[in-house]
Tab-separated table of C-alpha atoms in Angstrom:
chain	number	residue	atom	x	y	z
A	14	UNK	CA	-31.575	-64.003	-0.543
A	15	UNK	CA	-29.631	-62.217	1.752
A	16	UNK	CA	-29.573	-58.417	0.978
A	17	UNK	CA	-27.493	-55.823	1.887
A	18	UNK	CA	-28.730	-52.090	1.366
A	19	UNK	CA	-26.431	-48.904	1.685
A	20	UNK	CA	-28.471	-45.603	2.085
A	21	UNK	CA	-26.957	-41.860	3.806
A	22	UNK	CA	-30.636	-41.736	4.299
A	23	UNK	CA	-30.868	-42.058	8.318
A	24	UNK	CA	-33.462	-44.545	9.015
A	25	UNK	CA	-35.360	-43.662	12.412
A	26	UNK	CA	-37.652	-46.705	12.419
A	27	UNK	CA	-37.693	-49.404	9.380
A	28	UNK	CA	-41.843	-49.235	9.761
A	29	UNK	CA	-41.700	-45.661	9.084
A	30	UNK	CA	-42.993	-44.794	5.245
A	31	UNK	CA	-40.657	-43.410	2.941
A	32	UNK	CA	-38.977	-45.194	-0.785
A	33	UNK	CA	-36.056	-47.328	1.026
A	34	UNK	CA	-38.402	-48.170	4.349
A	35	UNK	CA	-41.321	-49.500	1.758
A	36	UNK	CA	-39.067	-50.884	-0.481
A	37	UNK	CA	-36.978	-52.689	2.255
A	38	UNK	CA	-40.336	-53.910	3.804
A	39	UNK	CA	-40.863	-55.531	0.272
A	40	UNK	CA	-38.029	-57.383	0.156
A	41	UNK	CA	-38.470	-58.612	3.722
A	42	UNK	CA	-42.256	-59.413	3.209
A	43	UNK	CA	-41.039	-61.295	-0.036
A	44	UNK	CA	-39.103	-63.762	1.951
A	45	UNK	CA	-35.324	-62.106	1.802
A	46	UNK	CA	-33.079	-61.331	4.714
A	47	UNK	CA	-32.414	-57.874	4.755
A	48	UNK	CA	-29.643	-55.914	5.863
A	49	UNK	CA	-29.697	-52.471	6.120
A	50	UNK	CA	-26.361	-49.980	6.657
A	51	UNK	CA	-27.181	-46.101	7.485
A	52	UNK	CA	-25.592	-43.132	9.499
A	53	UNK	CA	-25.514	-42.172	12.751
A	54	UNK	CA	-24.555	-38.201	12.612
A	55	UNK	CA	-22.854	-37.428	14.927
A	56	UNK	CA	-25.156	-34.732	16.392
A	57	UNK	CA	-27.241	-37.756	17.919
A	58	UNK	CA	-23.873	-38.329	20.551
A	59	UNK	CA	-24.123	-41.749	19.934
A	60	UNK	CA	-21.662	-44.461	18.781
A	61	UNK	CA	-22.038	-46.837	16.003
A	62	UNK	CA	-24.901	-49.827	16.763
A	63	UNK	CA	-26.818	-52.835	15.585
A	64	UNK	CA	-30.099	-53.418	16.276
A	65	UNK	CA	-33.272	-55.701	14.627
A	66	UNK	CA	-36.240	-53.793	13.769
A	67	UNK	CA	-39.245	-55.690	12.062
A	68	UNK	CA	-37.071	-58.844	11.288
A	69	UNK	CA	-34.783	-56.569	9.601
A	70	UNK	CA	-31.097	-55.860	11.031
A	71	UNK	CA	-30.105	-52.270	11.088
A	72	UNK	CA	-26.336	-50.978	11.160
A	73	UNK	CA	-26.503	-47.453	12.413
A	74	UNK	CA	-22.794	-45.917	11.541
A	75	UNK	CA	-20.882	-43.125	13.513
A	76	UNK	CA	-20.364	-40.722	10.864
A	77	UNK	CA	-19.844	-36.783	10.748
A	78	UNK	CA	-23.398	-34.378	9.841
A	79	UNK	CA	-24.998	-34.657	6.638
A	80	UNK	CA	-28.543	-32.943	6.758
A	81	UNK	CA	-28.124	-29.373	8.096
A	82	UNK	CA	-24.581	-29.129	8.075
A	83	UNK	CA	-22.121	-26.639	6.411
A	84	UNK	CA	-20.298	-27.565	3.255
A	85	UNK	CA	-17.045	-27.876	4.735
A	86	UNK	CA	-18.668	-30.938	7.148
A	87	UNK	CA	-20.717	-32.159	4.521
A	88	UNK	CA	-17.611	-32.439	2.017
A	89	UNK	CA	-15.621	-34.228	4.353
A	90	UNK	CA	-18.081	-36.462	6.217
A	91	UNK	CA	-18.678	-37.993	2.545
A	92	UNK	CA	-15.413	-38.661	1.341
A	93	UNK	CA	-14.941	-40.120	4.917
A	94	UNK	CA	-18.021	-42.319	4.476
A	95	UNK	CA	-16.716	-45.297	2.388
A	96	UNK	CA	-14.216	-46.255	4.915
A	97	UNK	CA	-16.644	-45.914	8.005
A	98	UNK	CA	-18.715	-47.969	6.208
A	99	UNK	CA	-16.733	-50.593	4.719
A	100	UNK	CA	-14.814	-51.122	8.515
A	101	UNK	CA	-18.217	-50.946	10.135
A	102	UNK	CA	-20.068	-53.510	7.945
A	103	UNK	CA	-17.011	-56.121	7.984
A	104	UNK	CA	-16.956	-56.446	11.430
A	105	UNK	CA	-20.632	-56.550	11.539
A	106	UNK	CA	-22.033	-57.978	9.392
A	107	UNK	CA	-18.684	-60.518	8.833
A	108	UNK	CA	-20.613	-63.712	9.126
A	109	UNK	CA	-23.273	-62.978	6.854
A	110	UNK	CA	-22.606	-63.781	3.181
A	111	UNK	CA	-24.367	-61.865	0.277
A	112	UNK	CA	-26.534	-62.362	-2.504
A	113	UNK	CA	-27.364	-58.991	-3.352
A	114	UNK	CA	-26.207	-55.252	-2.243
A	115	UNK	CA	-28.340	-52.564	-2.810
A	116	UNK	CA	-27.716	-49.113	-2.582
A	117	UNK	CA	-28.712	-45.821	-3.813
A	118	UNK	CA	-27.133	-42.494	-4.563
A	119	UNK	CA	-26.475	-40.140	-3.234
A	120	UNK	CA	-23.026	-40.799	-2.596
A	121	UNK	CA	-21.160	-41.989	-5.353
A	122	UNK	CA	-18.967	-43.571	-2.544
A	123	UNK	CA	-19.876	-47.087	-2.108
A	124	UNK	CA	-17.691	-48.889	-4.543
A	125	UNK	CA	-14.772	-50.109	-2.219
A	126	UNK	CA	-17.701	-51.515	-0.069
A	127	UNK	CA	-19.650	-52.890	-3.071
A	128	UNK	CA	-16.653	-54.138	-4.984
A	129	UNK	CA	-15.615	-55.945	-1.524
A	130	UNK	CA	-18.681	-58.054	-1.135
A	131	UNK	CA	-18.383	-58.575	-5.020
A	132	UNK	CA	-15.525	-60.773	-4.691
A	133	UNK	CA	-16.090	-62.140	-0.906
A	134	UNK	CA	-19.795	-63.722	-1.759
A	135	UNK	CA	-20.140	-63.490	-5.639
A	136	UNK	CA	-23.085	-60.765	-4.589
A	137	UNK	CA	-24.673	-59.260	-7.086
A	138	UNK	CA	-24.965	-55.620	-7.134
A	139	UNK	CA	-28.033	-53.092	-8.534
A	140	UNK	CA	-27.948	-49.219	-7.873
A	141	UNK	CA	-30.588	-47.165	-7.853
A	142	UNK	CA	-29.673	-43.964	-9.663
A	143	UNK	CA	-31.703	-40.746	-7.645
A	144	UNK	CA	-28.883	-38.266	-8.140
A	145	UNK	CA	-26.346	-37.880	-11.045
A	146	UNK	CA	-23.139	-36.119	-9.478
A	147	UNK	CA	-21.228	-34.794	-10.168
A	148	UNK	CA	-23.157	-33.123	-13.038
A	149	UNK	CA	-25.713	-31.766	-10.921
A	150	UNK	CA	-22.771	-29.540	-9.361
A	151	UNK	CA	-22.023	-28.139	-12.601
A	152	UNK	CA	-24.968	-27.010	-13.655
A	153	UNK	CA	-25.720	-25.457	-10.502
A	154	UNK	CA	-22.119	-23.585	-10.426
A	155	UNK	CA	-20.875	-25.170	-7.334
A	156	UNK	CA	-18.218	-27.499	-9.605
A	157	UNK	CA	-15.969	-25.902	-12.507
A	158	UNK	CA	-16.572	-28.313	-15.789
A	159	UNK	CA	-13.267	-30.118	-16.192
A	160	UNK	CA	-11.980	-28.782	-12.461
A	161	UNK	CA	-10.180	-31.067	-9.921
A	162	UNK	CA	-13.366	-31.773	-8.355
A	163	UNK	CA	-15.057	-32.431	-11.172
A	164	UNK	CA	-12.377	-34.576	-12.286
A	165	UNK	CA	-12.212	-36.520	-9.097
A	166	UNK	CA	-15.967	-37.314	-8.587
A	167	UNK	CA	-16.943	-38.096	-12.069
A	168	UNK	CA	-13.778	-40.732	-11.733
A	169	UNK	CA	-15.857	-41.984	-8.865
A	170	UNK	CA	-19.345	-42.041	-10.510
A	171	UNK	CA	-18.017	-44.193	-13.302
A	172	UNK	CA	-16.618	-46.694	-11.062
A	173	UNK	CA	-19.282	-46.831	-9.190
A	174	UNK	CA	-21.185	-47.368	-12.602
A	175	UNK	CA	-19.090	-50.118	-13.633
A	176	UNK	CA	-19.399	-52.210	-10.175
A	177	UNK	CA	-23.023	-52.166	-10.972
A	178	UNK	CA	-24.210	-54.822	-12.604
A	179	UNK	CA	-27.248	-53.044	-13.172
A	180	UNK	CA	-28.692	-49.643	-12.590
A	181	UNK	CA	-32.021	-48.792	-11.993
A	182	UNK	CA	-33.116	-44.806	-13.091
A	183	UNK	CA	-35.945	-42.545	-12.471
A	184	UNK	CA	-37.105	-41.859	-15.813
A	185	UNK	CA	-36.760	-42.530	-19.599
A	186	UNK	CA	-34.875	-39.744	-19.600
A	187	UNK	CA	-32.353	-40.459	-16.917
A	188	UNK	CA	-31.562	-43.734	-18.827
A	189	UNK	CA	-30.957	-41.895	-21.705
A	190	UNK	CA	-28.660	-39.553	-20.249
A	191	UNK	CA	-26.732	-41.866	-18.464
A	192	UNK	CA	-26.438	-44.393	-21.960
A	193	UNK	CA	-25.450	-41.537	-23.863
A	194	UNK	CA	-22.859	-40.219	-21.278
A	195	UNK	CA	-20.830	-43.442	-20.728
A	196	UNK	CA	-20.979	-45.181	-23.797
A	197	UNK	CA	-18.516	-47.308	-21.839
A	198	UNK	CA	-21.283	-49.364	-20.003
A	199	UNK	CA	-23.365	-51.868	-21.608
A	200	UNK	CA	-27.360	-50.145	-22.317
A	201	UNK	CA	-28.946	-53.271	-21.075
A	202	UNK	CA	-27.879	-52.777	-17.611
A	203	UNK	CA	-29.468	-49.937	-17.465
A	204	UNK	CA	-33.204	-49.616	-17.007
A	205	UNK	CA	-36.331	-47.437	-15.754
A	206	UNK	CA	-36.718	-48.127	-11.996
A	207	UNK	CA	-38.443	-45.184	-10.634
A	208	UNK	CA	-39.068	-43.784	-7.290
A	209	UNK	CA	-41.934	-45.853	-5.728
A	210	UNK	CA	-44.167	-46.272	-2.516
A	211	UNK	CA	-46.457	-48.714	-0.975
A	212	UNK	CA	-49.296	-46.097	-0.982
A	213	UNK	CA	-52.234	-45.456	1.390
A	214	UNK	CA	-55.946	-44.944	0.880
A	215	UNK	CA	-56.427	-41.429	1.706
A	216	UNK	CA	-59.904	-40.270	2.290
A	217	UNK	CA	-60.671	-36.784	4.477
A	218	UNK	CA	-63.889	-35.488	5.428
A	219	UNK	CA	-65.327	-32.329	4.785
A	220	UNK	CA	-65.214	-31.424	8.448
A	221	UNK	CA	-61.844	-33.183	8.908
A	222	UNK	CA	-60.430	-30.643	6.150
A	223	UNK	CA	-61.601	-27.853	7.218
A	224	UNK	CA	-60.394	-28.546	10.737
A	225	UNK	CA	-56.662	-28.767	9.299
A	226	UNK	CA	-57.187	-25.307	7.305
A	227	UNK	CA	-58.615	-23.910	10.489
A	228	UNK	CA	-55.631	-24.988	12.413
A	229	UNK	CA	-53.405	-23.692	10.074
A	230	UNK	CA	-55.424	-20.625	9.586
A	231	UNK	CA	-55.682	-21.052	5.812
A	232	UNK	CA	-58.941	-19.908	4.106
A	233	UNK	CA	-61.258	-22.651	4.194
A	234	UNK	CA	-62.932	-21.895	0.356
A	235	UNK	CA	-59.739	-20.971	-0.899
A	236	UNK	CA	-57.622	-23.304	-4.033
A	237	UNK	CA	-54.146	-24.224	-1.809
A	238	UNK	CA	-51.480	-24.895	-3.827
A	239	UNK	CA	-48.620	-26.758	-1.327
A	240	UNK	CA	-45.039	-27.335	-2.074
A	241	UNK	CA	-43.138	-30.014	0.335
A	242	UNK	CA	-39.871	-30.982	0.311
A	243	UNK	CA	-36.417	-29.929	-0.002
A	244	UNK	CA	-35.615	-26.099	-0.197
A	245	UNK	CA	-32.513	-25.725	-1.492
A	246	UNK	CA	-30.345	-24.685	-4.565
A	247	UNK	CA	-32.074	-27.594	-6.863
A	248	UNK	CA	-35.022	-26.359	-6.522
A	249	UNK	CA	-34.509	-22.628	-7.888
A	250	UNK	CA	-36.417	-21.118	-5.371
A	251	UNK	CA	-36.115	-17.717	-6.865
A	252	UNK	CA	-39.175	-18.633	-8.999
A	253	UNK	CA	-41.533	-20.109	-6.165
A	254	UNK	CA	-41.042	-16.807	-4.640
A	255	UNK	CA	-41.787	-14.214	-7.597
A	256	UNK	CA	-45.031	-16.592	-8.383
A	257	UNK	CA	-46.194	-16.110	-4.868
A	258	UNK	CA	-45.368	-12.336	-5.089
A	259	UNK	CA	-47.206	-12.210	-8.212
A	260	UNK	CA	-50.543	-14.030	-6.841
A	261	UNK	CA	-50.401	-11.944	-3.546
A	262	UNK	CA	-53.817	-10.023	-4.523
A	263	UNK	CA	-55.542	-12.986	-5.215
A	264	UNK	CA	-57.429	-13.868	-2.025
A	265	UNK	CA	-58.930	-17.370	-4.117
A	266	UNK	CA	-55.347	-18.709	-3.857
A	267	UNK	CA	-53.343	-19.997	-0.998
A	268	UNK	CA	-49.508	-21.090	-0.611
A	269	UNK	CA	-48.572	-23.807	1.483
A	270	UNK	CA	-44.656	-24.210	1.433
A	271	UNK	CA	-43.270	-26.496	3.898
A	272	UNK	CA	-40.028	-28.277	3.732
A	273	UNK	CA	-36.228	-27.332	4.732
A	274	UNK	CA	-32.913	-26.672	2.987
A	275	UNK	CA	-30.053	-24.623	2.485
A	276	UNK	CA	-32.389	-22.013	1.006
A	277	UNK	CA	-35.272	-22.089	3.640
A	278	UNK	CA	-33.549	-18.736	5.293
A	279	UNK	CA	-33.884	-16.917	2.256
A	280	UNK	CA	-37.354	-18.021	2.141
A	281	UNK	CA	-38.004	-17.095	5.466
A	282	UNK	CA	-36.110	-13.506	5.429
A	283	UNK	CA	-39.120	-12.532	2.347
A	284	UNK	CA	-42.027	-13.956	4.008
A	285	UNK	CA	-40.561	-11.632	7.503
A	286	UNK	CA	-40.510	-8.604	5.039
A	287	UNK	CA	-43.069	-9.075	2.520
A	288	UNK	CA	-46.197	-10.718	4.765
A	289	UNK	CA	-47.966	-12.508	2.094
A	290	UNK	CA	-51.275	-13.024	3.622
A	291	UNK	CA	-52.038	-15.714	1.042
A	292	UNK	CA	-49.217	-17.613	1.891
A	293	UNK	CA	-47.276	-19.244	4.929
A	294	UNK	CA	-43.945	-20.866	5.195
A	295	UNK	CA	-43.232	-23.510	8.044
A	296	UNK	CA	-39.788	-25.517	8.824
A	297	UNK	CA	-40.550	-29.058	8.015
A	298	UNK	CA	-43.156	-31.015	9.573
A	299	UNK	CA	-43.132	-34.944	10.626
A	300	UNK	CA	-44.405	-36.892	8.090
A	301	UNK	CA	-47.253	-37.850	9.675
A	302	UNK	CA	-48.673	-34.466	9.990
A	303	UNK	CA	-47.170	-33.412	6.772
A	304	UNK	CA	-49.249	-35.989	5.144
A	305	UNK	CA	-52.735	-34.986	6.750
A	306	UNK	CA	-51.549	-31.476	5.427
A	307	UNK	CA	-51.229	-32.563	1.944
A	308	UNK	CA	-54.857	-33.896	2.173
A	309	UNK	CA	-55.961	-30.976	2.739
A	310	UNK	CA	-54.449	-28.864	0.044
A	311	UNK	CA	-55.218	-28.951	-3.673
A	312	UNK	CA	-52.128	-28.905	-6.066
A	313	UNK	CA	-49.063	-30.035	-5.484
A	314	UNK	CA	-45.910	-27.826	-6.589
A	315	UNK	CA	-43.029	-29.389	-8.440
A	316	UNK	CA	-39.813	-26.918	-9.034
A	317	UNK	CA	-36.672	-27.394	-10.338
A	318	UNK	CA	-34.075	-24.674	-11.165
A	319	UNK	CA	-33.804	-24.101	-15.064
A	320	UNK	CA	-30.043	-24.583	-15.783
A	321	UNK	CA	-30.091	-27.999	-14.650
A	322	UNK	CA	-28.709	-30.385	-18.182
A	323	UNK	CA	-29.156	-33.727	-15.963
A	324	UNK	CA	-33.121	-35.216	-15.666
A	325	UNK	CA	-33.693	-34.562	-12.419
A	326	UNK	CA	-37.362	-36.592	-11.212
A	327	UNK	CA	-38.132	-35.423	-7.675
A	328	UNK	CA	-39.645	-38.057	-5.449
A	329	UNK	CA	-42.241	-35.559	-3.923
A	330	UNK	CA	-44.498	-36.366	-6.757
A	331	UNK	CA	-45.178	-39.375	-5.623
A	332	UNK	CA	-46.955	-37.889	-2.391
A	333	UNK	CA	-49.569	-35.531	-4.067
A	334	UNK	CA	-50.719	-38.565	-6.639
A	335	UNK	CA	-51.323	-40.385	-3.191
A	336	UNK	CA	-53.265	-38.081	-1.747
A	337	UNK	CA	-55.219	-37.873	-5.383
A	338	UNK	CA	-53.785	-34.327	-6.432
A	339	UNK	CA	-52.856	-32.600	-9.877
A	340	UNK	CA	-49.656	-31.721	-10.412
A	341	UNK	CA	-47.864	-28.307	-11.867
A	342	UNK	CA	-44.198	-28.181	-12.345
A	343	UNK	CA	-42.038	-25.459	-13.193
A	344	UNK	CA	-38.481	-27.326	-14.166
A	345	UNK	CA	-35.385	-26.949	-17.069
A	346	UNK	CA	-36.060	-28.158	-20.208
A	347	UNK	CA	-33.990	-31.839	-19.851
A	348	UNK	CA	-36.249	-33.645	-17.410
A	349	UNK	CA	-39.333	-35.587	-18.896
A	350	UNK	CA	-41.702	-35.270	-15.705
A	351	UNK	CA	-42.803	-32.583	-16.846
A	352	UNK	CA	-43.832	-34.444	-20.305
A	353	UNK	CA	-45.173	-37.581	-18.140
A	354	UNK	CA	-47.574	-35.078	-16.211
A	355	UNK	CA	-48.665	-33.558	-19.399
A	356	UNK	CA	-49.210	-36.554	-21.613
A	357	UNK	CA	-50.569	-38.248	-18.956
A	358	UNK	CA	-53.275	-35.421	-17.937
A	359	UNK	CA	-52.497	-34.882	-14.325
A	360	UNK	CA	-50.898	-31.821	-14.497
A	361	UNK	CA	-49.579	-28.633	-16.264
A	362	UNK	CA	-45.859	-28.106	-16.702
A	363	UNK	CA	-43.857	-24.682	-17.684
A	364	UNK	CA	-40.155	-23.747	-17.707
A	365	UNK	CA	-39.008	-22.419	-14.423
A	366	UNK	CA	-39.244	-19.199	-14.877
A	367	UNK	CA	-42.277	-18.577	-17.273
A	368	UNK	CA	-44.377	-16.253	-14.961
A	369	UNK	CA	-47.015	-15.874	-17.178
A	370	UNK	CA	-47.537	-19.438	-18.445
A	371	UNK	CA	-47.539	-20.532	-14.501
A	372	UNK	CA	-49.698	-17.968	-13.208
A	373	UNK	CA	-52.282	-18.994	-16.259
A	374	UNK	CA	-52.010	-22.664	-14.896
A	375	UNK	CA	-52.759	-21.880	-11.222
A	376	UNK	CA	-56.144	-19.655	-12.293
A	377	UNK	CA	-57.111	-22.696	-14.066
A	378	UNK	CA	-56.859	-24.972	-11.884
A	379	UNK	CA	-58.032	-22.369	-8.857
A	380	UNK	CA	-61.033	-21.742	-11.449
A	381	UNK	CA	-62.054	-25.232	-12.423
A	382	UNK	CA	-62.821	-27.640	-9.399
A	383	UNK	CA	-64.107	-30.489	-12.095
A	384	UNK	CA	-60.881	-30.327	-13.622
A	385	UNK	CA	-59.144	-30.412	-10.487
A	386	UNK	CA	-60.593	-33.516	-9.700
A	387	UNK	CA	-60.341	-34.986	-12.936
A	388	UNK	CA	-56.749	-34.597	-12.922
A	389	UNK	CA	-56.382	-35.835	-9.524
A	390	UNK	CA	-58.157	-38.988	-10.629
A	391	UNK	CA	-55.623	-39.393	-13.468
A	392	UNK	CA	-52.730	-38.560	-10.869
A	393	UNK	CA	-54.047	-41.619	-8.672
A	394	UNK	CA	-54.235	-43.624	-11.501
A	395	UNK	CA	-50.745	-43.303	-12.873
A	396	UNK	CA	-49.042	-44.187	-9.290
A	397	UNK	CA	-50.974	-47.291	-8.882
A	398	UNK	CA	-49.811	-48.635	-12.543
A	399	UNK	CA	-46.271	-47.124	-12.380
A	400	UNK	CA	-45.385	-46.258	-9.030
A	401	UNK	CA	-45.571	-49.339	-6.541
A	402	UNK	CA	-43.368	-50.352	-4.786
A	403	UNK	CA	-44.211	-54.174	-5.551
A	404	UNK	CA	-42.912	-52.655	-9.942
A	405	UNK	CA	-39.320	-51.949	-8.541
A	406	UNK	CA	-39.239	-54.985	-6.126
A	407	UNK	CA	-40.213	-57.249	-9.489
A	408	UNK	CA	-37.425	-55.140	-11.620
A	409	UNK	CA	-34.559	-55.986	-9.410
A	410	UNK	CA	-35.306	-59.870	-8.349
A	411	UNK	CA	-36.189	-60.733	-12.262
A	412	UNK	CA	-32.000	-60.146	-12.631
A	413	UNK	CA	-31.086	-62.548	-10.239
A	414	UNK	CA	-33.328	-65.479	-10.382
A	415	UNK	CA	-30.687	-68.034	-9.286
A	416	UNK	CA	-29.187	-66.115	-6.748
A	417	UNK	CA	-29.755	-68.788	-3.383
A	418	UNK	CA	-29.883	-67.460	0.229
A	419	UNK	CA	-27.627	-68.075	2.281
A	420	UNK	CA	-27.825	-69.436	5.873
């Protein structure tokens, strides 16, 4: 088949690891010809290109800032987006027919584009569902329930639903929501196609750890507890700063908190004025050296802010069960990772904000290497039968057996 993927994920290098780069590597390992469209901010200075990376063909689009940019930008470059992209790929990509389009929120934008090669090629069309907006803006305050806003992107989201001819979601409980909250759509088209990786065996020495912890001056007997990732409003990061606040006396602990976001100068303006000395904060790392980081750390950190109603399933999990860690999560009360870590013994979960039922999670786990272990060994476990990239690669081409490539 020939595949065409839509992502505001800027793609530096197709080899590079990451859910679209594996899963796009699937596809093109399985056979397919895959196209792939993504944005070119326009901080790079650099005008809208083609290029073909690994056998797969990469349209890099002109389009205003996304990551790091103020709201005003950020609002503008995405209702902008559809148009850049739909002009960019037609002239493109305008002798290549179709069989399937791909693409992912966020944005809820794509549907002229998707609709487009709809009726050109008779594509098909399968969305996988990271981010439910404009609910997600609700909960968090930045949207009025029922406002213009509100009004104008949930008319968006459900035609982007209905172009879909199926939609792949994180969770049980993300299908569930988004059955129950457009009854409109047919429930078979909607199915559990979660975040996934093609994973690494990760194996560190003794020595080799300790030479990271040396190097980034953490104790080398203590438990480190890391949280990577995104540091913004989602995330409630309130709460990961009262728990380290709370555990600053207890020299057997260590916090690890690297990532960036719209809340990383908060972060940073308490760690100038409070000095935890059981704790350090750093501005994002490449993912190479975040990942021989995460090896050597302990438990991974999951947190989500508590007045989200949508089930929210952050993709970060999926890098501490690589690197064979236990998992605790302080979220709302709507998403089920939370119950998967529990139920499936890799992990402890609490409601964000429970300072008492958290801090009695991390002395457990700081107190009880063999359980550490143990749960790490479950964490493992559960990725390799759930997580693969090879599961969601099977889930979409099982709905279009017949489609024929095109040459």
């Amino acid at each position: 088949m020939n595949i065409l993927f839509l992502t505001i994920l800027g793609i530096n290098d197709v080899a590079e690891r990451g859910l679209y780069t594996d899963l796009m590597r699937q596809f093109s390992k399985e056979g397919h010809s895959v196209y792939i469209a993504c944005p070119l901010e326009r901080r790079f200075k650099r005008n809208t290109c083609i290029s073909t990376e690994n056998g797969i063909q990469i349209l890099r689009i002109k389009t205003l800032n996304f990551q790091k940019a103020n709201i005003i930008e950020k609002g503008i470059g995405t209702l902008l987006l559809e148009n850049q992209y739909f002009k960019a790929i037609k002239k493109y990509y305008s002798e290549v027919k179709f069989d399937l389009v791909l693409y992912s929120t966020p944005p809820i934008t794509f549907t002229k584009v998707v609709s487009f090669f709809k009726r050109r090629d008779q594509a098909k069309s399968y969305l996988l569902l990271k981010d439910i907006f404009p609910q997600n803006a609700v909960d968090l305050g930045m949207f009025r329930l029922g406002g213009i806003l509100h009004r104008y992107f949930r008319k968006k989201e459900k035609a982007l639903y209905a172009v879909s001819d199926y939609i792949g979601c994180m969770s049980p409980a993300n299908v569930e929501f988004v059955r129950k909250n457009n009854n409109e759509l047919d429930p078979d088209r909607i199915e559990v196609n979660p975040n996934s990786i093609d994973p690494i065996e990760t194996f560190i020495s003794k020595e080799d750890r300790n030479r990271l912890r040396t190097n980034y001056s953490i104790p080398l007997n203590a438990t480190v507890f890391i949280y990577g990732g995104n540091l913004g409003k989602p995330q409630g990061i309130d709460f990961l700063i009262e728990i380290i606040r709370s555990n600053c006396d207890q020299k057997h602990m260590y916090f690890m908190v690297v990532g960036t976001g719209t809340e990383f100068p908060k972060l940073k303006e308490w760690f100038e004025v409070n000095k935890p000395i059981n704790a350090a904060l750093i501005e994002g790392l490449v993912k190479d050296d975040y990942d021989q980081l995460l090896q050597s750390c302990d438990v991974g950190l999951i947190f989500l802010d508590r007045r989200f109603t949508i089930p929210n399933f952050p993709s970060r999990l999926l890098s501490y069960m690589e690197c064979k860690m236990p998992v605790l999560a302080a979220t709302d009360i709507n998403t089920d990772i939370g119950r998967i870590i529990e139920e499936n013994q890799f992990g402890f979960w609490c409601l964000n904000g429970d300072t008492f039922k958290f801090n009695q999670y991390l002395n457990m786990l700081s107190a009880d290497r063999v359980l550490c272990e143990k749960m790490g060994h479950n964490s493992y476990s559960y990725l390799m039968k759930n997580y693969l990239t090879m599961h969601s690669y099977q889930k979409i081409i099982n709905h279009f057996p017949v489609c024929t490539s095109y040459s």
